[in-house]
N, C-alpha and C. Protein backbone atom coordinates (compact mmCIF):
# COMPACT_ATOMS: atom_id res chain seq x y z
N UNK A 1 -4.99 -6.49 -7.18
CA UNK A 1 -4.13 -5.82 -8.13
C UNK A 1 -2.81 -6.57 -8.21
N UNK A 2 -2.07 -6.42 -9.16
CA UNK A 2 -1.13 -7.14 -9.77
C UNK A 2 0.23 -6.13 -9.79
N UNK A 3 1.29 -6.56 -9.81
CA UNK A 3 2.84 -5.90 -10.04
C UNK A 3 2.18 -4.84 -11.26
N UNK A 4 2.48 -3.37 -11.55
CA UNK A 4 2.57 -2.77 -12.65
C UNK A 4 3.28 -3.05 -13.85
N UNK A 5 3.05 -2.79 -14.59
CA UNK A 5 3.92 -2.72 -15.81
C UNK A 5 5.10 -1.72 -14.90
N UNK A 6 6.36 -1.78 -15.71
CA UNK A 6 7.68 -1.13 -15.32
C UNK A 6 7.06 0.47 -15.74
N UNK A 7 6.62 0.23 -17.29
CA UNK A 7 6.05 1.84 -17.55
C UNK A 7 4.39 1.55 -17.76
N UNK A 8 3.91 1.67 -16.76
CA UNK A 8 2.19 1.90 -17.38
C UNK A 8 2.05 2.95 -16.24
N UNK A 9 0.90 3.85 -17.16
CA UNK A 9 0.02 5.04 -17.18
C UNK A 9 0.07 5.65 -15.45
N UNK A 10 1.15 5.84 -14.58
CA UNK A 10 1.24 5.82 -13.01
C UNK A 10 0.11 6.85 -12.69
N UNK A 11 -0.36 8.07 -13.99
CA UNK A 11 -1.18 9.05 -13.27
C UNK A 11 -2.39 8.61 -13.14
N UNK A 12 -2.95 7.48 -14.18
CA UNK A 12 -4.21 6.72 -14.22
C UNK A 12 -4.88 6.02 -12.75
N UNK A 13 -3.64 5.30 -11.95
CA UNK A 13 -3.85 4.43 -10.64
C UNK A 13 -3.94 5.84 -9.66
N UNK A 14 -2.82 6.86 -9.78
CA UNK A 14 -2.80 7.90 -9.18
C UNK A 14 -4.46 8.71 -8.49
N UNK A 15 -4.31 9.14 -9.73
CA UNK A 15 -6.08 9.81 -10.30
C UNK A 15 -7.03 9.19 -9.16
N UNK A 16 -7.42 7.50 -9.65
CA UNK A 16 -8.41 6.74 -9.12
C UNK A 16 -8.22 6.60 -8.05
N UNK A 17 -7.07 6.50 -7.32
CA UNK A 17 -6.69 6.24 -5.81
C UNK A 17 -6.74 7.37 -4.94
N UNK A 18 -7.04 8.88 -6.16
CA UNK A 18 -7.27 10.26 -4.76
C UNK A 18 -9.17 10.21 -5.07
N UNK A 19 -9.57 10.15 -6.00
CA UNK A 19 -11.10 9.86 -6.19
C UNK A 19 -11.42 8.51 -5.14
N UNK A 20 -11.17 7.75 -5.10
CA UNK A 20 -11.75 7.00 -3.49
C UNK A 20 -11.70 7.72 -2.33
N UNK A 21 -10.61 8.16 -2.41
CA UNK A 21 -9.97 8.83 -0.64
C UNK A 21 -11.32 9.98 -0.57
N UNK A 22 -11.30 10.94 -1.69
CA UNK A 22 -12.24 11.49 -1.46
C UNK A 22 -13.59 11.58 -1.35
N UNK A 23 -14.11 9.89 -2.21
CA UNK A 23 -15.51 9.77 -1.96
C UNK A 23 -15.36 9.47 -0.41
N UNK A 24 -14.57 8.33 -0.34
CA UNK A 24 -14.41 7.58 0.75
C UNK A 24 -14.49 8.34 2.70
N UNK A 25 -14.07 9.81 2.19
CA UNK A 25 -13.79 10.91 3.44
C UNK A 25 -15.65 11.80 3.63
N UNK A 26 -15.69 11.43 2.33
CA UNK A 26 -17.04 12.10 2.22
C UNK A 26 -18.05 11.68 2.85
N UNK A 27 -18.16 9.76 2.80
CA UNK A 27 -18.90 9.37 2.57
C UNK A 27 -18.83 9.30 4.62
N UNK A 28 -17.94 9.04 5.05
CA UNK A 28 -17.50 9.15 6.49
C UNK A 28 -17.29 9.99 7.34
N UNK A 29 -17.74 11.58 6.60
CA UNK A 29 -17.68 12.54 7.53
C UNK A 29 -16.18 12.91 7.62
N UNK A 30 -15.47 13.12 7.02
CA UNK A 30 -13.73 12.67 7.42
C UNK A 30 -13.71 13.92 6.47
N UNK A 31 -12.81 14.79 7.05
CA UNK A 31 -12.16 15.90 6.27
C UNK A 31 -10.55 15.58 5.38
N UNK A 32 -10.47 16.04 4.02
CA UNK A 32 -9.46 15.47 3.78
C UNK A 32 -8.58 16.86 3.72
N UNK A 33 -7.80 16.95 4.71
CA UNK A 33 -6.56 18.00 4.95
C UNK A 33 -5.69 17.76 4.48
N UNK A 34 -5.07 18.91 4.50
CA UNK A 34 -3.98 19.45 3.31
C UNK A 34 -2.47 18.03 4.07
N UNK A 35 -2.49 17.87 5.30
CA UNK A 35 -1.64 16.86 5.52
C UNK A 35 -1.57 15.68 4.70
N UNK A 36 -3.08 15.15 4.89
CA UNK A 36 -3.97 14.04 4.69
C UNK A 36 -3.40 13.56 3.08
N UNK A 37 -3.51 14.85 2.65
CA UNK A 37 -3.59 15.03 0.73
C UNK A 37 -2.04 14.81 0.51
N UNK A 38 -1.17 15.21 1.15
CA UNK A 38 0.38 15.06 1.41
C UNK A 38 1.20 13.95 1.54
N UNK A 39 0.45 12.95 2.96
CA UNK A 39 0.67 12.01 2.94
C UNK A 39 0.23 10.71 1.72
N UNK A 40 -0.80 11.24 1.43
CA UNK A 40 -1.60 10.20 0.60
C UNK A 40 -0.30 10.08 -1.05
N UNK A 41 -0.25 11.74 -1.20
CA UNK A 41 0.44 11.94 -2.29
C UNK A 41 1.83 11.08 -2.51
N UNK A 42 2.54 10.86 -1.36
CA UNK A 42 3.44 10.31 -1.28
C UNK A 42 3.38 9.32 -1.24
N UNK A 43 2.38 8.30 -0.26
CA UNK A 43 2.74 6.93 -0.90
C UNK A 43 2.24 6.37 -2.41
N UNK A 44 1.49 7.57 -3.04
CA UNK A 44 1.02 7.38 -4.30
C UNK A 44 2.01 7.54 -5.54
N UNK A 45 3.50 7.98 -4.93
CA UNK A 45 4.22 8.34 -5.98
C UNK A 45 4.73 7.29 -6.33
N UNK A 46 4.91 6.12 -5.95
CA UNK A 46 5.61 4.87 -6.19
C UNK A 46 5.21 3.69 -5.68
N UNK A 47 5.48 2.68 -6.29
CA UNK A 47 4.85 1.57 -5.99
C UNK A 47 5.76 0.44 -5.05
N UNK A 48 6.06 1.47 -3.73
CA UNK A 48 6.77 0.58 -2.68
C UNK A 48 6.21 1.14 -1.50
N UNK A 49 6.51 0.13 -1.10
CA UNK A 49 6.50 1.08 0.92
C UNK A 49 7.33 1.99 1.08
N UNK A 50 6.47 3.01 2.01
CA UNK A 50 7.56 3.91 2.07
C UNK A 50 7.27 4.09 3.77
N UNK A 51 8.27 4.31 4.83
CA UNK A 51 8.36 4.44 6.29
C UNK A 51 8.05 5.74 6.42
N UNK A 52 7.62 6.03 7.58
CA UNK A 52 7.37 7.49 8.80
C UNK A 52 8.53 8.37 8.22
N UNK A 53 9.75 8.16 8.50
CA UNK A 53 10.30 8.96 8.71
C UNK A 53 11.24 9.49 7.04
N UNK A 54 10.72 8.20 6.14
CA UNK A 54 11.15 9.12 4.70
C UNK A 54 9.79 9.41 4.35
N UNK A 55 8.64 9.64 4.55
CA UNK A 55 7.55 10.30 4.20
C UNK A 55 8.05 11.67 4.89
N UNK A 56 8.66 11.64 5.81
CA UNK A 56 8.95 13.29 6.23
C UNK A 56 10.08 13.83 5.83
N UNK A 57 10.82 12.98 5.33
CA UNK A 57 11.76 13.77 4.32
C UNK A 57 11.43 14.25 2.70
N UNK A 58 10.49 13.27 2.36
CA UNK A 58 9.81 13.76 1.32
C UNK A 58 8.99 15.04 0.97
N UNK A 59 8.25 14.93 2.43
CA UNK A 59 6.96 16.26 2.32
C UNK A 59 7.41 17.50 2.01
N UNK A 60 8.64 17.49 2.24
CA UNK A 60 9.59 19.32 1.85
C UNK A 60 9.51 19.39 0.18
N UNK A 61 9.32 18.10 -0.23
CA UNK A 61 9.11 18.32 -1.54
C UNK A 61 7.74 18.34 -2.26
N UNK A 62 7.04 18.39 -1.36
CA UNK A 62 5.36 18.48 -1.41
C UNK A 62 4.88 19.69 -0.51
N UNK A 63 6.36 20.85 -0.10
CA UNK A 63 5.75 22.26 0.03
C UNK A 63 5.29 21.89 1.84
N UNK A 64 5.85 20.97 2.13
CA UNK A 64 5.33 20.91 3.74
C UNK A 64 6.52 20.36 4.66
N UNK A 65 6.22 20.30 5.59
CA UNK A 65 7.23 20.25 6.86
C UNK A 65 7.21 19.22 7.61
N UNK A 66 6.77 17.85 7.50
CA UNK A 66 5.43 17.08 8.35
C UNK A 66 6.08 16.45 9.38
N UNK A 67 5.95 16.24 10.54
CA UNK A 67 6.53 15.53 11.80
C UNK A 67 5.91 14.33 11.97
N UNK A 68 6.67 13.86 12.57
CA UNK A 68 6.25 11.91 12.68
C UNK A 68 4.94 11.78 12.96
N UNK A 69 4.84 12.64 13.65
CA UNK A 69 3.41 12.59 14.55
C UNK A 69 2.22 13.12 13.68
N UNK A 70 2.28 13.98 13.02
CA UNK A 70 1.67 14.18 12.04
C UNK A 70 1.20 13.33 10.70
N UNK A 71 2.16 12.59 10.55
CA UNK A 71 2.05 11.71 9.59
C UNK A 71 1.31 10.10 9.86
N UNK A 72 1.67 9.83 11.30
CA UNK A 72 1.16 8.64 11.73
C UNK A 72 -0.25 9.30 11.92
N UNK A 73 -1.18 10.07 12.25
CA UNK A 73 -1.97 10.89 12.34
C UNK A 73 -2.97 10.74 10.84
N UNK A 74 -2.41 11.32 10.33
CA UNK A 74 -2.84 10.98 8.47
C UNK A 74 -2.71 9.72 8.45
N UNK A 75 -1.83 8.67 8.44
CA UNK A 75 -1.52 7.02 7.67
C UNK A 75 -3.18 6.50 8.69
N UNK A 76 -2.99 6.66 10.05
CA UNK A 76 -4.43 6.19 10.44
C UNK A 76 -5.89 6.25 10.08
N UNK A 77 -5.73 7.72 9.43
CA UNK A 77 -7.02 7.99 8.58
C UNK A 77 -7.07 7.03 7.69
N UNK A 78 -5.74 7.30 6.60
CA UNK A 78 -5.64 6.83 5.34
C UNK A 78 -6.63 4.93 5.60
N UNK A 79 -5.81 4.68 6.57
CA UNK A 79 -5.74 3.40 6.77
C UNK A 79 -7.49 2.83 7.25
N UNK A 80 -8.07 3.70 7.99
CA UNK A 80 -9.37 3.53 8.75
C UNK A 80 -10.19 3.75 7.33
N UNK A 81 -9.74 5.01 6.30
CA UNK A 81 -10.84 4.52 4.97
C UNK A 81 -10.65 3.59 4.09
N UNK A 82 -9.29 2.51 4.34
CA UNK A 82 -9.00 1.67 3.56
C UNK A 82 -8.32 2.26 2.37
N UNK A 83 -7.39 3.29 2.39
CA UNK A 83 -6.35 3.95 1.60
C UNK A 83 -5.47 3.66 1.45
N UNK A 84 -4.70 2.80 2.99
CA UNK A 84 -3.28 3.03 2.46
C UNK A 84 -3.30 1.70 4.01
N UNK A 85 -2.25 0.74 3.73
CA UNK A 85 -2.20 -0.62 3.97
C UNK A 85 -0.43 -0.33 4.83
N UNK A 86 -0.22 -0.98 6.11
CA UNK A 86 0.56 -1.29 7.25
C UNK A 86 1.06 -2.07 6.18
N UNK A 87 2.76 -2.34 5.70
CA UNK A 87 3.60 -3.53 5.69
C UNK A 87 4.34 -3.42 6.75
N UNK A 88 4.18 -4.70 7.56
CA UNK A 88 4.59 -4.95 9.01
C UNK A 88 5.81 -5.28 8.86
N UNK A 89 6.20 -6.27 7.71
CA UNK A 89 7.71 -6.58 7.34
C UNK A 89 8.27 -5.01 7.64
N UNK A 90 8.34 -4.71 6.69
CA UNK A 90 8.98 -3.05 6.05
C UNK A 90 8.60 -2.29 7.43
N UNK A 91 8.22 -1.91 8.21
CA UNK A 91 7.60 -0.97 9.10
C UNK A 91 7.46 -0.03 8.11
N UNK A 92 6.37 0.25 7.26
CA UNK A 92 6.26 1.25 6.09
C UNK A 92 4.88 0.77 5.69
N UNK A 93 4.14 2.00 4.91
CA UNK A 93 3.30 1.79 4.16
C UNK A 93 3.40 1.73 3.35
N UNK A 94 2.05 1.77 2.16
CA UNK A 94 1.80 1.96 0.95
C UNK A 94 0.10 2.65 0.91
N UNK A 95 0.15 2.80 -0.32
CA UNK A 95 -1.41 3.22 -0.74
C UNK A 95 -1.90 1.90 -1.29
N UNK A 96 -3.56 2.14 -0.94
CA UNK A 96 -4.58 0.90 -1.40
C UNK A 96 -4.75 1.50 -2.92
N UNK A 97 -4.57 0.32 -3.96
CA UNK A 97 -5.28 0.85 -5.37
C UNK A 97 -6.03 -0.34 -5.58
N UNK A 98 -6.78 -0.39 -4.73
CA UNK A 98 -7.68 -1.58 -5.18
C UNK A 98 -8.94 -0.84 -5.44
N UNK A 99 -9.74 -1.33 -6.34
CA UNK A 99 -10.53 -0.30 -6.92
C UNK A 99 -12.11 -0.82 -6.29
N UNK A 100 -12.21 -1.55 -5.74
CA UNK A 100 -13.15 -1.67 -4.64
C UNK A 100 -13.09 -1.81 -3.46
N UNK A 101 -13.75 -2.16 -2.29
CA UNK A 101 -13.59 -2.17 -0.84
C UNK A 101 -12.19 -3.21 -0.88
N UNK A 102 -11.27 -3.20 0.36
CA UNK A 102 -10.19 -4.04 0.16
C UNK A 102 -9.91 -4.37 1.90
N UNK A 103 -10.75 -5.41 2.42
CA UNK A 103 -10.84 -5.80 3.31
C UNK A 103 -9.57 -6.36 4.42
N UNK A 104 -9.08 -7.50 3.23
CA UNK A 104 -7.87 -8.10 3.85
C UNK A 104 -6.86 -8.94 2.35
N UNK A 105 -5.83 -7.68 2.61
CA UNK A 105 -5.26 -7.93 1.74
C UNK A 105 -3.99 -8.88 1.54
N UNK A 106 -3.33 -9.69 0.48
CA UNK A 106 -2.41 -10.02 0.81
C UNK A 106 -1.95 -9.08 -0.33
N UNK A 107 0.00 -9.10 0.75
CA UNK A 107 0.93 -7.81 -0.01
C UNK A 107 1.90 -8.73 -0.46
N UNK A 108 2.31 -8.41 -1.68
CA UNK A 108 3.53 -9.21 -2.12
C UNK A 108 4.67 -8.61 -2.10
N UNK A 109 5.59 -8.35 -1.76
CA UNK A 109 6.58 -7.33 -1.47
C UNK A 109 8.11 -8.16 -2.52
N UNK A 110 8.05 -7.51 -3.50
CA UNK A 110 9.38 -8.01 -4.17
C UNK A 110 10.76 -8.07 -3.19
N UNK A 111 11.36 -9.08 -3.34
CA UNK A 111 12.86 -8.97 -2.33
C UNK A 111 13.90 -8.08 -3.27
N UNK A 112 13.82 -8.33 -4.12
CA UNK A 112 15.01 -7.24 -5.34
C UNK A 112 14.25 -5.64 -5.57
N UNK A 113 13.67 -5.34 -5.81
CA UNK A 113 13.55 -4.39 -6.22
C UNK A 113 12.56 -3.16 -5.52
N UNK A 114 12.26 -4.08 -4.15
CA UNK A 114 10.79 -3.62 -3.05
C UNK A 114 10.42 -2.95 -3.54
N UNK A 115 9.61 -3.42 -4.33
CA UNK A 115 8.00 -2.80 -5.51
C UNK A 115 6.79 -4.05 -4.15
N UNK A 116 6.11 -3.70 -4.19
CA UNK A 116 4.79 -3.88 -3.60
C UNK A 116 3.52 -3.79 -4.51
N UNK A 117 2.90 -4.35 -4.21
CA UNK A 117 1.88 -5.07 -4.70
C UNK A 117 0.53 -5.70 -4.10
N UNK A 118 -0.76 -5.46 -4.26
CA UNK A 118 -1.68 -5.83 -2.88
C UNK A 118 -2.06 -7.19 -3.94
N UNK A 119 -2.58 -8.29 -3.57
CA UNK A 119 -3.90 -8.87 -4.10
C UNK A 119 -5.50 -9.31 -2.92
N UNK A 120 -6.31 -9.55 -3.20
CA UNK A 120 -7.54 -9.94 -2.36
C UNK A 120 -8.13 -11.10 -2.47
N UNK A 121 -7.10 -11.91 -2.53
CA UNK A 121 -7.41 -13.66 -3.01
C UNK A 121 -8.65 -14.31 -2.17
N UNK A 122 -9.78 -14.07 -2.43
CA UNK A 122 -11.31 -14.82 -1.37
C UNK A 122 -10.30 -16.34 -0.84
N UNK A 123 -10.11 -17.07 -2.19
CA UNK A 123 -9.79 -18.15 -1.35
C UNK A 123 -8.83 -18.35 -0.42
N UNK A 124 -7.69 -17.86 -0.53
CA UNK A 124 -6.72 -17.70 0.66
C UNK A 124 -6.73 -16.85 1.84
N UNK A 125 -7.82 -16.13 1.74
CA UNK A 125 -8.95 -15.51 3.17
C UNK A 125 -9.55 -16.46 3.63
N UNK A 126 -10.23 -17.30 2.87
CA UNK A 126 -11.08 -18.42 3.27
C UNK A 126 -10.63 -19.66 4.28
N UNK A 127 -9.56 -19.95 3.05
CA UNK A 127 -8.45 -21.14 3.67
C UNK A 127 -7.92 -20.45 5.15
N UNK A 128 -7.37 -19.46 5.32
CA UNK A 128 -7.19 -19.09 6.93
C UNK A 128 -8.24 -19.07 7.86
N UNK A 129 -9.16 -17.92 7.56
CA UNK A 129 -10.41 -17.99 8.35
C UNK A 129 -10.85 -19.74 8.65
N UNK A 130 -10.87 -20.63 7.63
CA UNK A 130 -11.13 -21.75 7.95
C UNK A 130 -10.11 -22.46 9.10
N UNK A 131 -8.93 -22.32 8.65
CA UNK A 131 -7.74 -23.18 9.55
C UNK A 131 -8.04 -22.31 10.40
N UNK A 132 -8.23 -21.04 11.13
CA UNK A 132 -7.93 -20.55 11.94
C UNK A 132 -8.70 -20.95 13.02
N UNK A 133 -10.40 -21.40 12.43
CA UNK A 133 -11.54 -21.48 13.55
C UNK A 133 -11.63 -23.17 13.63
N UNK A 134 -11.08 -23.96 12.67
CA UNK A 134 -11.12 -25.20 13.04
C UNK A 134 -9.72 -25.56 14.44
N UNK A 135 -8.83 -24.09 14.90
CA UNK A 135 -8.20 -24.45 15.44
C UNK A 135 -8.42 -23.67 17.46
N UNK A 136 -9.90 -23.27 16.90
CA UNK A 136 -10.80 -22.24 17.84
C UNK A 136 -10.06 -20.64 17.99
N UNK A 137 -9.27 -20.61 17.07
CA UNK A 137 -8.84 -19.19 17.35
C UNK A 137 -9.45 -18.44 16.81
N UNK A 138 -9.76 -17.40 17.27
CA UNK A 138 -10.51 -16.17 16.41
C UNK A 138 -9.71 -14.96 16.27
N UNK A 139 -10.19 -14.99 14.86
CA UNK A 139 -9.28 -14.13 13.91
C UNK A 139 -9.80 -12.97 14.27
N UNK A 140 -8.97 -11.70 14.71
CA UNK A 140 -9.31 -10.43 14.48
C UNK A 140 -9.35 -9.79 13.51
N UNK A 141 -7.73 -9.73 12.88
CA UNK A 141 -6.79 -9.05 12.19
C UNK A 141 -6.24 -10.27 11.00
N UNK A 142 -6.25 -9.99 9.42
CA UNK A 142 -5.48 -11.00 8.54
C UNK A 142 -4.46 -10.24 7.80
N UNK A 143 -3.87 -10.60 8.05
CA UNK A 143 -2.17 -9.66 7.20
C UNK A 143 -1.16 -10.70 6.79
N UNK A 144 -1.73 -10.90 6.18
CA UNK A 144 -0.62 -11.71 4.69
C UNK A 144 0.62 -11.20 3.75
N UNK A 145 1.98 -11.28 4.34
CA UNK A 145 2.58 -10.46 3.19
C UNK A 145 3.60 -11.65 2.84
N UNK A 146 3.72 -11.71 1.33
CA UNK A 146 4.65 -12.42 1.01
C UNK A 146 5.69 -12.25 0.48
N UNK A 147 6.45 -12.92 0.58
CA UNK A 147 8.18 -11.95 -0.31
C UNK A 147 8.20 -12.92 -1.43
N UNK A 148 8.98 -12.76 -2.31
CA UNK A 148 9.32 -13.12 -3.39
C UNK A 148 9.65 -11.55 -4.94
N UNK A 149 9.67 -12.44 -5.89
CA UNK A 149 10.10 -11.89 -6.92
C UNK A 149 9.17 -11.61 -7.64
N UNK A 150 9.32 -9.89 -8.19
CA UNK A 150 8.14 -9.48 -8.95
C UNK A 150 8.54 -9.93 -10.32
N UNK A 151 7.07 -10.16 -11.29
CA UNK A 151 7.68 -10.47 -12.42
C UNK A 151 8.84 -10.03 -13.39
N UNK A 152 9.12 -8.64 -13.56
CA UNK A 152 10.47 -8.15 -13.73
C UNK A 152 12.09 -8.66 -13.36
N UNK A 153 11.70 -9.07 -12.01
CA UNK A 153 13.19 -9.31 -11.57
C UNK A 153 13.09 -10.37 -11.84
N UNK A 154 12.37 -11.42 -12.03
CA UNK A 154 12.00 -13.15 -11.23
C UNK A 154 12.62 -12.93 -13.19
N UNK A 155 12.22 -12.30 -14.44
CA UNK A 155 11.98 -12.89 -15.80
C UNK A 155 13.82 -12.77 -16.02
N UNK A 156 14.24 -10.92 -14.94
CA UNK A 156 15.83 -10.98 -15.26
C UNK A 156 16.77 -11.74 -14.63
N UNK A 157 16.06 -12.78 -13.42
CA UNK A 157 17.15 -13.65 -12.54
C UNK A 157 16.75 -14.81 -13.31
N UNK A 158 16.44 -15.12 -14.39
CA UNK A 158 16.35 -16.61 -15.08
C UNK A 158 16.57 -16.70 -16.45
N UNK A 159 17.10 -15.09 -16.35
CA UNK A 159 18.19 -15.17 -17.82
C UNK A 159 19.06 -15.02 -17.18
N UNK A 160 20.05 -15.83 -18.14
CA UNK A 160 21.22 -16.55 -17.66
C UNK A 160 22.40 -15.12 -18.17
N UNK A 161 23.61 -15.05 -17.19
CA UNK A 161 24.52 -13.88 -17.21
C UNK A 161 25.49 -13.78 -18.48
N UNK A 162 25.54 -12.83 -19.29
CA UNK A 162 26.30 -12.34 -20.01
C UNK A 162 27.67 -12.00 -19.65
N UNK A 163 28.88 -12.58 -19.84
CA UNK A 163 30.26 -11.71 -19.55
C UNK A 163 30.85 -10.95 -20.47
């Protein structure tokens, strides 16, 4: 998946991203609780990372109360059905809207405006997995996040300033 449009359709990605969670809980025996549905809701409201501890300032506005512990609790689910993705930079999540399985993602994390963004590039999975075993290390874990500029900011930092 790609940067959003500034305004495109947010309930459309919304929608499709609680229809996985729920095939996805189904399909795994996994109950999806009213926490679960809370947390999920929240990193679904926007397209950034959001940390532990403003997901629990948020939930009062989603009618709940949620404690750290509670929430890291849910993000592990989220995370074990492939819902919702660790940015290690940010110590924060996000939600997965990748609309098929999303193995190992790379995150692009805007520096101006921290909008987030997943993509699932095969070849730049490849190219590591390759460097990694031509160097005998074995890969457990691939977490790719890159910074830079989402197309929005990158199109308004290369027009030139008005006084």
């Amino acid at each position: 998946m790609s940067f959003p449009q500034k305004h495109h359709r947010h309930e459309d990605c919304t929608s499709s991203a609680k229809a996985r969670l729920d095939e996805r809980a189904k399909k795994s025996g996994r109950r999806v609780t009213d926490n679960l549905k809370c947390v999920f809701s929240i990193l679904l409201s926007d397209h950034r990372a959001i940390g532990v501890y403003d997901i629990a300032a948020v939930s009062a506005e989603y009618g709940k109360s949620l404690q750290p512990v509670q929430i890291y609790r849910a993000l592990d689910t989220l995370m074990a059905l492939g819902c919702a993705h660790r940015v290690e930079s940010a110590n924060a999540y996000l939600a997965c809207r990748a609309q098929g399985e999303c193995t190992a993602p790379q995150i692009m994390i805007c520096t101006d405006c921290k909008r987030v963004a997943e993509m699932e590039n095969e070849t730049v999975r490849a190219a590591l997995d390759d460097a990694t075993h031509a160097n005998g290390f074995v890969l457990q874990n691939q977490h790719v996040e890159l910074l830079g500029l989402c197309p929005d900011c990158s199109s308004n930092a290369s027009q030139p300033m008005h006084h």
